[in-house]
Each structure stands twice: as C-alpha cells, then as structure tokens.
Short mmCIF file of C-alpha atoms in Angstrom, two decimals:
data_model
loop_
_atom_site.label_atom_id
_atom_site.label_comp_id
_atom_site.label_asym_id
_atom_site.label_seq_id
_atom_site.Cartn_x
_atom_site.Cartn_y
_atom_site.Cartn_z
CA MET A 1 187.07 96.04 43.31
CA GLU A 2 188.61 97.15 46.62
CA ASN A 3 188.45 100.88 45.85
CA LYS A 4 184.66 100.98 45.69
CA ASN A 5 184.18 99.18 48.94
CA THR A 6 181.27 101.30 50.05
CA VAL A 7 177.99 100.66 51.77
CA TRP A 8 176.04 100.62 48.50
CA GLU A 9 178.52 98.34 46.85
CA ARG A 10 178.09 95.91 49.77
CA LEU A 11 174.29 95.97 49.51
CA PHE A 12 174.37 95.50 45.73
CA ASN A 13 176.94 92.73 46.11
CA GLY A 14 174.74 90.77 48.53
CA ILE A 15 171.47 91.23 46.69
CA VAL A 16 172.63 90.83 43.08
CA LYS A 17 176.27 90.08 42.39
CA GLU A 18 176.85 87.41 45.01
CA ASN A 19 173.26 86.51 45.82
CA PRO A 20 173.65 83.62 48.28
CA THR A 21 170.90 81.49 46.76
CA PHE A 22 170.81 82.34 43.06
CA VAL A 23 174.56 82.78 42.53
CA LEU A 24 176.42 80.96 45.30
CA THR A 25 173.76 78.29 46.04
CA LEU A 26 174.42 78.30 49.76
CA GLY A 27 172.09 77.56 52.66
CA MET A 28 170.06 74.95 50.85
CA CYS A 29 168.41 73.32 53.87
CA PRO A 30 166.25 76.32 54.85
CA THR A 31 165.75 77.25 51.20
CA LEU A 32 164.05 73.95 50.50
CA ALA A 33 162.33 73.46 53.81
CA VAL A 34 160.50 76.71 54.50
CA THR A 35 159.55 77.90 51.02
CA THR A 36 156.14 76.24 51.02
CA SER A 37 154.64 79.73 50.81
CA ALA A 38 155.90 83.22 50.04
CA ILE A 39 155.19 84.49 53.56
CA ASN A 40 157.17 81.66 55.19
CA GLY A 41 160.08 82.34 52.85
CA LEU A 42 159.98 86.03 53.67
CA GLY A 43 159.80 85.37 57.43
CA MET A 44 162.74 82.99 57.32
CA GLY A 45 164.71 85.37 55.09
CA LEU A 46 164.19 88.36 57.35
CA SER A 47 165.04 86.40 60.52
CA THR A 48 168.25 85.27 58.85
CA THR A 49 168.95 88.86 57.76
CA VAL A 50 168.74 90.14 61.33
CA VAL A 51 171.02 87.40 62.64
CA LEU A 52 173.45 87.89 59.76
CA ALA A 53 173.66 91.68 60.18
CA LEU A 54 174.06 91.59 63.96
CA SER A 55 176.55 88.74 64.01
CA ASN A 56 178.59 90.39 61.25
CA LEU A 57 178.67 93.63 63.23
CA MET A 58 179.62 91.89 66.46
CA ILE A 59 182.31 89.73 64.88
CA SER A 60 183.77 92.73 63.10
CA LEU A 61 183.90 94.69 66.37
CA LEU A 62 185.58 91.78 68.13
CA GLN A 63 187.97 90.84 65.32
CA LYS A 64 191.05 92.05 67.24
CA ILE A 65 190.01 90.36 70.49
CA ILE A 66 189.12 86.88 69.23
CA PRO A 67 192.26 84.71 69.00
CA ASP A 68 192.67 83.20 65.58
CA LYS A 69 192.80 79.63 66.85
CA VAL A 70 189.40 79.62 68.51
CA ARG A 71 187.66 81.90 66.04
CA ILE A 72 185.21 79.32 64.67
CA PRO A 73 183.81 78.32 68.10
CA ALA A 74 183.70 82.01 69.05
CA PHE A 75 181.77 82.85 65.87
CA ILE A 76 179.37 79.98 66.51
CA VAL A 77 178.66 81.19 70.05
CA ILE A 78 177.99 84.74 68.81
CA ILE A 79 175.70 83.50 66.04
CA ALA A 80 173.89 81.08 68.34
CA SER A 81 173.26 83.88 70.86
CA PHE A 82 171.63 86.09 68.25
CA VAL A 83 169.61 83.16 66.95
CA THR A 84 168.30 82.53 70.47
CA VAL A 85 167.31 86.21 70.76
CA ILE A 86 165.44 86.06 67.44
CA GLN A 87 163.80 82.79 68.41
CA LEU A 88 162.43 84.26 71.64
CA LEU A 89 161.27 87.45 69.89
CA LEU A 90 159.44 85.51 67.17
CA GLN A 91 157.88 83.22 69.75
CA GLY A 92 156.63 86.24 71.67
CA TYR A 93 155.43 88.54 68.90
CA VAL A 94 154.60 86.42 65.82
CA PRO A 95 153.63 83.00 67.23
CA ASP A 96 151.99 81.93 63.95
CA LEU A 97 155.14 82.37 61.93
CA TYR A 98 157.17 80.78 64.73
CA ALA A 99 154.92 77.74 64.65
CA SER A 100 155.13 77.35 60.88
CA LEU A 101 158.93 77.76 60.74
CA GLY A 102 159.37 75.49 63.76
CA ILE A 103 162.73 73.81 64.11
CA TYR A 104 164.25 75.77 61.22
CA ILE A 105 164.55 78.90 63.38
CA PRO A 106 167.17 77.44 65.78
CA LEU A 107 168.77 75.80 62.76
CA ILE A 108 169.73 79.25 61.43
CA VAL A 109 172.86 78.63 63.53
CA VAL A 110 174.15 76.07 61.06
CA ASN A 111 173.24 78.09 57.97
CA CYS A 112 176.53 78.18 56.11
CA ILE A 113 175.86 81.69 54.72
CA ILE A 114 176.25 83.22 58.18
CA LEU A 115 179.45 81.48 59.19
CA GLY A 116 180.72 81.97 55.66
CA ARG A 117 180.25 85.75 55.79
CA ALA A 118 181.75 85.92 59.27
CA GLU A 119 184.86 84.15 58.08
CA ALA A 120 185.16 85.62 54.60
CA TYR A 121 184.17 89.22 55.29
CA ALA A 122 183.31 90.36 58.82
CA SER A 123 186.48 89.09 60.48
CA LYS A 124 188.64 91.19 58.15
CA HIS A 125 186.65 94.39 57.49
CA PRO A 126 185.46 97.42 59.50
CA PRO A 127 182.14 97.21 61.44
CA ILE A 128 179.90 99.46 59.32
CA LEU A 129 180.82 97.75 56.06
CA SER A 130 180.38 94.34 57.71
CA LEU A 131 176.95 95.35 58.98
CA PHE A 132 175.87 96.35 55.48
CA ASP A 133 177.47 93.25 54.01
CA GLY A 134 175.26 91.23 56.36
CA ILE A 135 172.17 93.26 55.47
CA GLY A 136 172.88 92.93 51.74
CA MET A 137 173.47 89.19 51.91
CA GLY A 138 170.41 88.76 54.12
CA LEU A 139 168.17 90.76 51.78
CA GLY A 140 169.49 88.75 48.83
CA PHE A 141 168.62 85.57 50.71
CA SER A 142 165.16 86.93 51.67
CA LEU A 143 164.47 87.95 48.08
CA ALA A 144 165.41 84.50 46.82
CA LEU A 145 163.36 82.66 49.46
CA THR A 146 160.34 84.88 48.81
CA CYS A 147 160.57 84.28 45.04
CA ILE A 148 160.93 80.51 45.43
CA GLY A 149 158.12 80.50 48.00
CA ALA A 150 155.87 82.54 45.68
CA VAL A 151 156.49 80.17 42.75
CA ARG A 152 155.76 77.10 44.87
CA GLU A 153 152.67 78.68 46.38
CA LEU A 154 151.42 79.79 42.96
CA LEU A 155 151.82 76.37 41.39
CA GLY A 156 150.89 74.36 44.45
CA ALA A 157 147.94 76.34 45.79
CA GLY A 158 147.14 78.96 43.14
CA GLU A 159 147.88 81.74 45.60
CA VAL A 160 150.61 84.27 46.35
CA PHE A 161 150.92 85.66 49.88
CA GLY A 162 147.61 83.96 50.62
CA GLN A 163 145.79 85.89 47.86
CA ARG A 164 144.13 83.85 45.14
CA VAL A 165 145.64 84.82 41.77
CA MET A 166 144.96 81.85 39.54
CA PRO A 167 141.54 81.66 37.78
CA ALA A 168 138.86 79.68 39.55
CA GLY A 169 139.20 76.73 37.17
CA TYR A 170 142.87 76.19 38.05
CA VAL A 171 143.57 72.87 39.69
CA PRO A 172 146.68 73.30 41.87
CA PHE A 173 149.58 70.83 41.59
CA SER A 174 149.71 70.29 45.32
CA ILE A 175 152.96 68.35 44.90
CA PHE A 176 154.73 71.70 44.68
CA ILE A 177 153.97 72.61 48.26
CA MET A 178 154.98 69.14 49.40
CA ALA A 179 158.54 67.96 49.93
CA PRO A 180 159.25 66.64 46.38
CA GLY A 181 158.19 69.97 44.87
CA ALA A 182 161.02 71.71 46.68
CA PHE A 183 163.55 69.47 44.95
CA PHE A 184 161.93 70.03 41.54
CA VAL A 185 161.89 73.81 41.90
CA LEU A 186 165.51 73.85 43.00
CA ALA A 187 166.45 71.51 40.13
CA ALA A 188 164.89 73.95 37.67
CA LEU A 189 166.68 76.84 39.35
CA THR A 190 170.10 75.21 39.19
CA ALA A 191 169.48 74.20 35.57
CA ILE A 192 168.79 77.86 34.72
CA GLN A 193 171.94 78.78 36.62
CA ASN A 194 173.97 76.32 34.54
CA LYS A 195 172.45 77.67 31.33
CA VAL A 196 173.26 81.28 32.27
CA LYS A 197 176.78 80.23 33.13
CA MET A 198 177.19 78.45 29.79
CA ILE A 199 175.91 81.46 27.83
CA GLY A 200 178.15 83.80 29.79
CA GLU A 201 181.21 81.64 29.23
CA LYS A 202 180.48 81.52 25.52
CA LYS A 203 180.61 85.31 25.49
CA GLY A 204 183.91 85.16 27.32
CA ARG A 205 182.71 86.63 30.61
CA ASP A 206 184.06 85.45 33.93
CA MET A 207 181.34 83.30 35.44
CA SER A 208 183.41 81.66 38.16
CA LYS A 209 181.23 83.36 40.80
CA ILE A 210 178.31 81.08 39.95
CA GLN A 211 178.86 77.96 42.00
CA SER A 212 176.80 75.08 43.06
CA GLY A 213 177.84 75.69 46.65
CA CYS A 214 177.90 72.99 49.28
CA GLY A 215 175.57 70.87 47.23
CA HIS A 216 177.97 70.00 44.48
CA ASP A 217 180.96 68.81 46.37
CA CYS A 218 182.42 69.62 49.72
CA LEU A 219 185.62 70.57 47.96
CA SER A 220 183.98 73.28 45.90
CA CYS A 221 182.46 74.84 48.98
CA ASN A 222 185.03 77.57 49.55
CA GLN A 223 182.72 79.37 51.94
CA ALA A 224 182.55 76.39 54.22
CA SER A 225 184.70 77.88 56.88
CA SER A 226 182.88 75.53 59.16
CA CYS A 227 185.02 72.75 57.77
CA ARG A 228 187.81 72.41 60.25
CA ASP A 229 190.28 71.37 57.57
CA ARG A 230 189.42 74.32 55.41
CA GLU A 231 192.99 75.18 54.45
CA ALA A 232 193.76 71.60 53.49
CA VAL A 233 190.51 71.38 51.59
CA LEU A 234 191.19 74.62 49.74
CA ALA A 235 194.70 73.52 48.83
CA LYS A 236 193.32 70.25 47.55
CA GLU A 237 190.75 72.14 45.56
CA LYS A 238 193.41 74.30 43.95
CA ASN A 239 195.35 71.25 42.86
CA GLY A 240 192.25 69.47 41.67
CA GLN A 241 190.88 72.35 39.66
CA GLY A 242 192.29 71.02 36.42
CA GLU A 243 190.44 67.75 36.81
CA GLU A 244 187.15 69.47 37.60
CA ALA A 245 187.20 71.48 34.40
CA MET B 1 157.25 46.52 78.65
CA LEU B 2 156.08 45.02 75.38
CA ALA B 3 153.93 48.06 74.65
CA GLN B 4 156.96 50.28 75.25
CA VAL B 5 159.10 48.32 72.80
CA LYS B 6 156.30 48.47 70.25
CA ASP B 7 156.07 52.25 70.68
CA LEU B 8 159.82 52.61 70.18
CA LEU B 9 159.74 50.45 67.04
CA LEU B 10 156.89 52.50 65.60
CA LEU B 11 158.77 55.70 66.39
CA ALA B 12 161.89 54.31 64.72
CA ALA B 13 160.00 53.36 61.56
CA GLY B 14 158.42 56.80 61.52
CA SER B 15 161.71 58.65 61.83
CA ALA B 16 163.60 56.48 59.37
CA LEU B 17 161.04 56.15 56.60
CA VAL B 18 157.91 58.27 56.96
CA SER B 19 159.47 61.58 57.90
CA ASN B 20 162.83 60.85 56.32
CA VAL B 21 165.40 63.36 57.50
CA VAL B 22 166.64 64.35 54.04
CA LEU B 23 163.72 63.74 51.75
CA SER B 24 160.94 65.22 53.82
CA GLN B 25 162.70 67.43 56.38
CA PHE B 26 165.59 68.68 54.22
CA LEU B 27 168.19 68.30 56.96
CA GLY B 28 171.70 67.18 56.08
CA LEU B 29 171.32 68.07 52.42
CA CYS B 30 174.97 69.08 51.98
CA PRO B 31 176.47 65.64 52.58
CA PHE B 32 173.45 64.05 50.85
CA LEU B 33 174.20 65.90 47.62
CA GLY B 34 177.95 66.27 48.07
CA VAL B 35 179.15 62.82 49.14
CA SER B 36 176.87 60.66 47.04
CA LYS B 37 178.93 60.04 43.92
CA LYS B 38 179.95 56.52 44.90
CA VAL B 39 178.07 53.91 46.91
CA GLU B 40 181.20 53.12 48.91
CA THR B 41 181.78 56.66 50.16
CA ALA B 42 178.05 57.13 50.69
CA ALA B 43 178.01 54.07 52.93
CA GLY B 44 181.02 55.42 54.85
CA MET B 45 179.33 58.77 55.32
CA GLY B 46 176.11 57.05 56.39
CA THR B 47 177.93 54.97 59.01
CA ALA B 48 179.67 58.05 60.38
CA VAL B 49 176.35 59.89 60.57
CA ILE B 50 174.66 56.99 62.39
CA PHE B 51 177.54 56.90 64.86
CA VAL B 52 177.60 60.65 65.53
CA ILE B 53 173.84 61.28 65.64
CA THR B 54 173.16 58.38 67.99
CA LEU B 55 175.92 59.52 70.33
CA ALA B 56 175.00 63.19 70.07
CA SER B 57 171.31 62.65 70.76
CA GLY B 58 172.25 60.65 73.87
CA VAL B 59 174.70 63.27 75.15
CA ALA B 60 172.41 66.19 74.31
CA GLY B 61 169.51 64.43 76.03
CA VAL B 62 171.55 63.85 79.20
CA ILE B 63 172.79 67.45 79.27
CA TYR B 64 169.31 68.84 78.73
CA ARG B 65 167.71 66.69 81.40
CA PHE B 66 170.38 66.96 84.10
CA LEU B 67 171.93 70.37 83.45
CA LEU B 68 169.62 72.74 81.60
CA VAL B 69 166.32 71.74 83.22
CA PRO B 70 167.50 71.86 86.88
CA LEU B 71 169.14 75.25 86.27
CA HIS B 72 166.07 76.55 84.37
CA ILE B 73 168.17 77.65 81.40
CA GLN B 74 166.37 75.67 78.68
CA TYR B 75 166.44 78.75 76.48
CA LEU B 76 170.20 78.27 76.07
CA GLN B 77 169.63 74.90 74.36
CA THR B 78 170.69 76.01 70.86
CA ILE B 79 174.03 77.41 72.05
CA VAL B 80 174.74 74.49 74.37
CA PHE B 81 173.79 71.82 71.81
CA ILE B 82 175.90 73.21 68.98
CA LEU B 83 178.96 73.48 71.22
CA VAL B 84 178.43 70.03 72.69
CA ILE B 85 178.08 68.50 69.22
CA ALA B 86 181.21 70.26 67.91
CA ALA B 87 183.23 69.15 70.94
CA LEU B 88 181.82 65.64 70.77
CA VAL B 89 182.81 65.15 67.15
CA GLN B 90 186.31 66.35 67.98
CA PHE B 91 186.54 63.92 70.90
CA VAL B 92 185.20 61.01 68.89
CA GLU B 93 187.79 61.70 66.24
CA MET B 94 190.65 61.80 68.74
CA PHE B 95 189.38 58.69 70.52
CA LEU B 96 189.06 56.70 67.31
CA LYS B 97 192.48 57.83 66.12
CA ARG B 98 194.07 56.65 69.37
CA TYR B 99 192.21 53.44 70.12
CA MET B 100 190.39 52.22 67.05
CA LYS B 101 192.65 52.65 64.06
CA GLY B 102 190.53 50.58 61.69
CA LEU B 103 187.33 52.44 62.39
CA TYR B 104 189.17 55.77 62.20
CA GLU B 105 190.51 54.96 58.77
CA ALA B 106 187.02 54.09 57.60
CA LEU B 107 185.19 57.07 59.11
CA GLY B 108 187.92 59.64 59.78
CA VAL B 109 187.54 61.72 56.64
CA TYR B 110 183.81 62.11 57.10
CA LEU B 111 183.80 63.15 60.74
CA PRO B 112 184.88 66.81 60.30
CA LEU B 113 182.17 67.22 57.67
CA ILE B 114 179.51 66.27 60.19
CA THR B 115 180.45 68.83 62.85
CA THR B 116 178.07 71.51 61.65
CA ASN B 117 175.70 69.20 59.86
CA CYS B 118 172.22 70.50 60.49
CA ALA B 119 170.81 66.98 60.85
CA VAL B 120 172.74 66.41 64.08
CA LEU B 121 171.53 69.64 65.70
CA GLY B 122 168.09 69.09 64.18
CA VAL B 123 167.67 65.70 65.87
CA ALA B 124 168.85 67.04 69.23
CA LEU B 125 166.37 69.92 69.01
CA THR B 126 163.50 67.70 67.82
CA ASN B 127 164.07 65.38 70.77
CA VAL B 128 163.67 68.32 73.13
CA GLN B 129 160.74 69.83 71.27
CA LYS B 130 158.79 66.59 71.27
CA GLU B 131 159.72 65.99 74.92
CA TYR B 132 161.27 62.59 74.29
CA GLY B 133 163.02 60.88 77.19
CA ILE B 134 166.69 60.00 76.88
CA LEU B 135 166.16 56.43 75.61
CA THR B 136 163.43 57.52 73.19
CA GLY B 137 165.72 60.32 72.02
CA ILE B 138 168.55 57.91 71.30
CA VAL B 139 166.21 55.58 69.39
CA ASN B 140 164.87 58.55 67.42
CA GLY B 141 168.42 59.71 66.64
CA PHE B 142 169.53 56.27 65.53
CA ALA B 143 166.46 55.77 63.33
CA THR B 144 166.80 59.21 61.77
CA ALA B 145 170.42 58.49 60.91
CA VAL B 146 169.46 55.10 59.45
CA GLY B 147 166.94 56.94 57.28
CA PHE B 148 169.72 59.25 56.12
CA THR B 149 171.97 56.30 55.30
CA ILE B 150 169.24 54.51 53.35
CA SER B 151 168.51 57.55 51.21
CA ILE B 152 172.16 58.52 50.58
CA ILE B 153 173.03 54.96 49.51
CA ILE B 154 170.04 54.78 47.16
CA LEU B 155 170.97 58.16 45.65
CA ALA B 156 174.60 57.09 45.22
CA GLY B 157 173.49 53.90 43.50
CA ILE B 158 171.36 55.86 41.05
CA ARG B 159 174.14 58.40 40.44
CA GLU B 160 176.64 55.65 39.62
CA LYS B 161 174.29 54.42 36.90
CA MET B 162 173.50 57.94 35.76
CA ALA B 163 177.13 58.69 34.98
CA TYR B 164 176.73 56.77 31.69
CA HIS B 165 173.60 58.57 30.57
CA ASP B 166 173.30 61.31 28.02
CA ILE B 167 171.91 64.19 30.05
CA PRO B 168 171.15 67.60 28.45
CA LYS B 169 174.01 69.95 29.21
CA PRO B 170 172.25 72.43 31.53
CA PHE B 171 170.91 69.56 33.62
CA GLN B 172 174.27 67.93 34.22
CA GLY B 173 175.58 68.01 37.77
CA MET B 174 173.31 69.38 40.46
CA PRO B 175 169.97 69.70 38.61
CA ILE B 176 169.69 66.03 37.65
CA VAL B 177 170.70 64.99 41.17
CA LEU B 178 167.98 67.23 42.61
CA LEU B 179 165.42 65.80 40.17
CA THR B 180 166.43 62.31 41.28
CA ALA B 181 166.09 63.35 44.90
CA GLY B 182 162.63 64.75 44.12
CA LEU B 183 161.51 61.46 42.58
CA MET B 184 162.91 59.61 45.60
CA ALA B 185 160.95 61.99 47.83
CA ILE B 186 157.76 61.06 45.96
CA ALA B 187 158.56 57.40 46.50
CA PHE B 188 159.16 58.01 50.20
CA CYS B 189 155.77 59.79 50.41
CA GLY B 190 154.34 56.32 49.88
CA PHE B 191 155.58 55.34 53.34
CA SER B 192 153.19 57.80 54.94
CA GLY B 193 150.48 55.16 54.79
CA LEU B 194 152.70 52.84 56.84
CA LEU B 195 151.79 54.11 60.30
#
C-alpha cells in the first residue's frame, strides 16, 4: 500500500476506503446532532474539512519541531486555533448557517477524526500528502453527513435541500428530524455496516477496516489518540482481541 | 432570594431532563455508548463525569469572567477552555491519587476518558453562550452531568437485560444499542412538557 501513496490515493482513501463515518464510524456527536437537514450536514462537513486540511498541513510542517511528549496538547492548540478562525468566518459571512450549527462549530475541536488523523497520518507524513489526506477525509465526512441529512430531511419533512420532493399527499414522519430520529437512522446505518461486514467475511475478504469506532468500546477506538493512555489501551486491545472475536 | 433558588431549580431540571445532554444534544456519546455494558461501570463513569463537569464549569466560568473578559479576548474561549479542561482533569487525577486513594480507585480509570469528552467543553461553551453567571454555570454543569448519569445508568440497565435476548445478527452490538437510545430519547421528549 505504501508504494502508491499519492495524492489521488489519499483522496480516494478518505472518501471511500476509510470513510470516517460509513467505515470507521468516528465523530458521532456532530454526525447525529447537525444532520437535521442536508444543508446543515453539508455546512458542518465542509467546515470540518477546512479545519482538517489546514491542521493536517500545519502539523505535518511542524512534525520535526513539536517534541513528542507534548504533541497532543500542541495538536489541540493548532486545531483549536483553526476552529476559532472558521467560527469567526462563518459568523461573519454565513450567519444563518452559524446560527443553526450553534455550539457544534466550536465543538469541532473535540471531533476525534481530526486528532486521529493528526496522530495517525499528519505527524508522520510529508505536508502535501497530509493536506490531501485531510481533504479526502473531510470530503468523506461531508459526503456522509450530507447523505444522512438528506435521508432525515426526506423522511422527516419531505424535502431535500429545502426543495419539496415528496408528493403532496405525503405526511412527514417529523420524528426523523427530531433527536430520536438521529439514533434510528444511525442504528440502521450501523446495521447495514454489520451486514456488509458479514457478507464480506463470508467471501473471505479482509473487513477489519470496518469498525464501530468510539461508540463500541473505548478499547476498539484505535484512532483515539486523545486517550492519554493510548499505548496501554492498544496493548490491552491486542491481548484482548481473542476474547472479542 | 427564594425566586433565585426557584430559577436555579428550574434551570437544573431543564438541563438534566428536558434538554438531556446525550439524548437531545448528542454530547458525550462516546462514553454513553462505550462504557454502558454494566450498571456498575456506568455509575462510576457517571460519578466521574458529574465531578469533572461541575468543577470544569466553575473553573471555566471564573477564567472567562476574570481573565478573558477584562482582556477583551473572548474569541480565544475555545482554545482556552479545551486547555483548561485537559489540565484540570490531569490535576484532579494527580490530586486524587495523592490524597484520596479510595475515590481515585473508584474514578481513576474513567478520568482520562473524560479529558476530550465533548460534553465537558460543550457545557463550558453553553454557559458562556447563554451568559450564565458563575453560580448559574456551576448549577447548569452539575445538572447536565446528572442528566448524563441518569441516561447512562438506564441504558446500562437495559443492556444488561438485553444480553440474554435473541437479536438478529446484523443488529447485534451497536445498532441495537442505538435503537434503545432512540427509544429512550422518545421517552425523554415527554419531559418537554415539564417546564
């Protein structure tokens, strides 16, 4: 896999092969909270993409300067700075979107996808590749949020991107744009994920990439570099793998 | 005085039940789904969250009021809050380890998991956004964390029972837990008539 480490491979990897939502199931808080409509999902996804790309680039440029011991706090400061920039820009130029995303914009800081990519990729790879890794991951995340948002909006309001698509007689299940609907949509999504994984394993393909992310168990969250005891946790996970299966 | 107490109580009920932090605001989902296999661990996690959020909302409130506002650097709140929370959790852990062995043994394992928990940062930011004073902020933080604890313990209770059920294969694991959480969210919607 290392020999085709190109820009396109990075983009494809983020959008399809390691899609943060559909494959890795990371960053669940924003996924559930802002997908009440397709446009909110897209706005959140793109904001995250910008932060992810810029922080990946910055961290990759600084990888030799940041001492290993304080890398997590350093990453967090870099990410938080970019989030603040995005927050001010959104507030200034798209106040409507800013108002509807509300507190979830500053909370991009604690989105585990960003810190995960910083730790797993950007801190070890050259700047251009890291930039495109961030863009790929971000676009994958945006795509997923937009899809989930569109499904919820379609079922819950009969619209997609604010355009009415359902026939006039359609009575919307407004529960889908309320909080419980988010859980139901995600439950369906993870069930499909499990099914795909089962089919793939039956055919003998390696499906270990599909994970249930932070949600399943903190131990299975190997991207959670934010966990201070990551090494210990990973070691524990390795030992415990037999039991899991 | 009495009116003030009444306001605080109403605010607390609102934060704990009506706009429940997990079930209606989706903050702190990771521990909610990840550490809810047993009631005992869920209760431990809940206690640790109550402890940290209450403390963090107090500290963040003080720093915002007496440091960021006088210096006119409110726009740095996200950076400052996340660093303060991370440092605070570290300090709490060291303090408990040194002086309160019993409490450390009960909460110790959960503390590192809370460092970058979005609920902690979320409460600190909400307090600022809604312009709560320091005392109101602490009450809001405490109530929010109590809401988290209530919902994680309920979910853990249901999951303990669910372990014996015959669930279709694709729905085992995460999907059935999310469905349960969705049904709980519907139940919690009922509280919206409370205030």
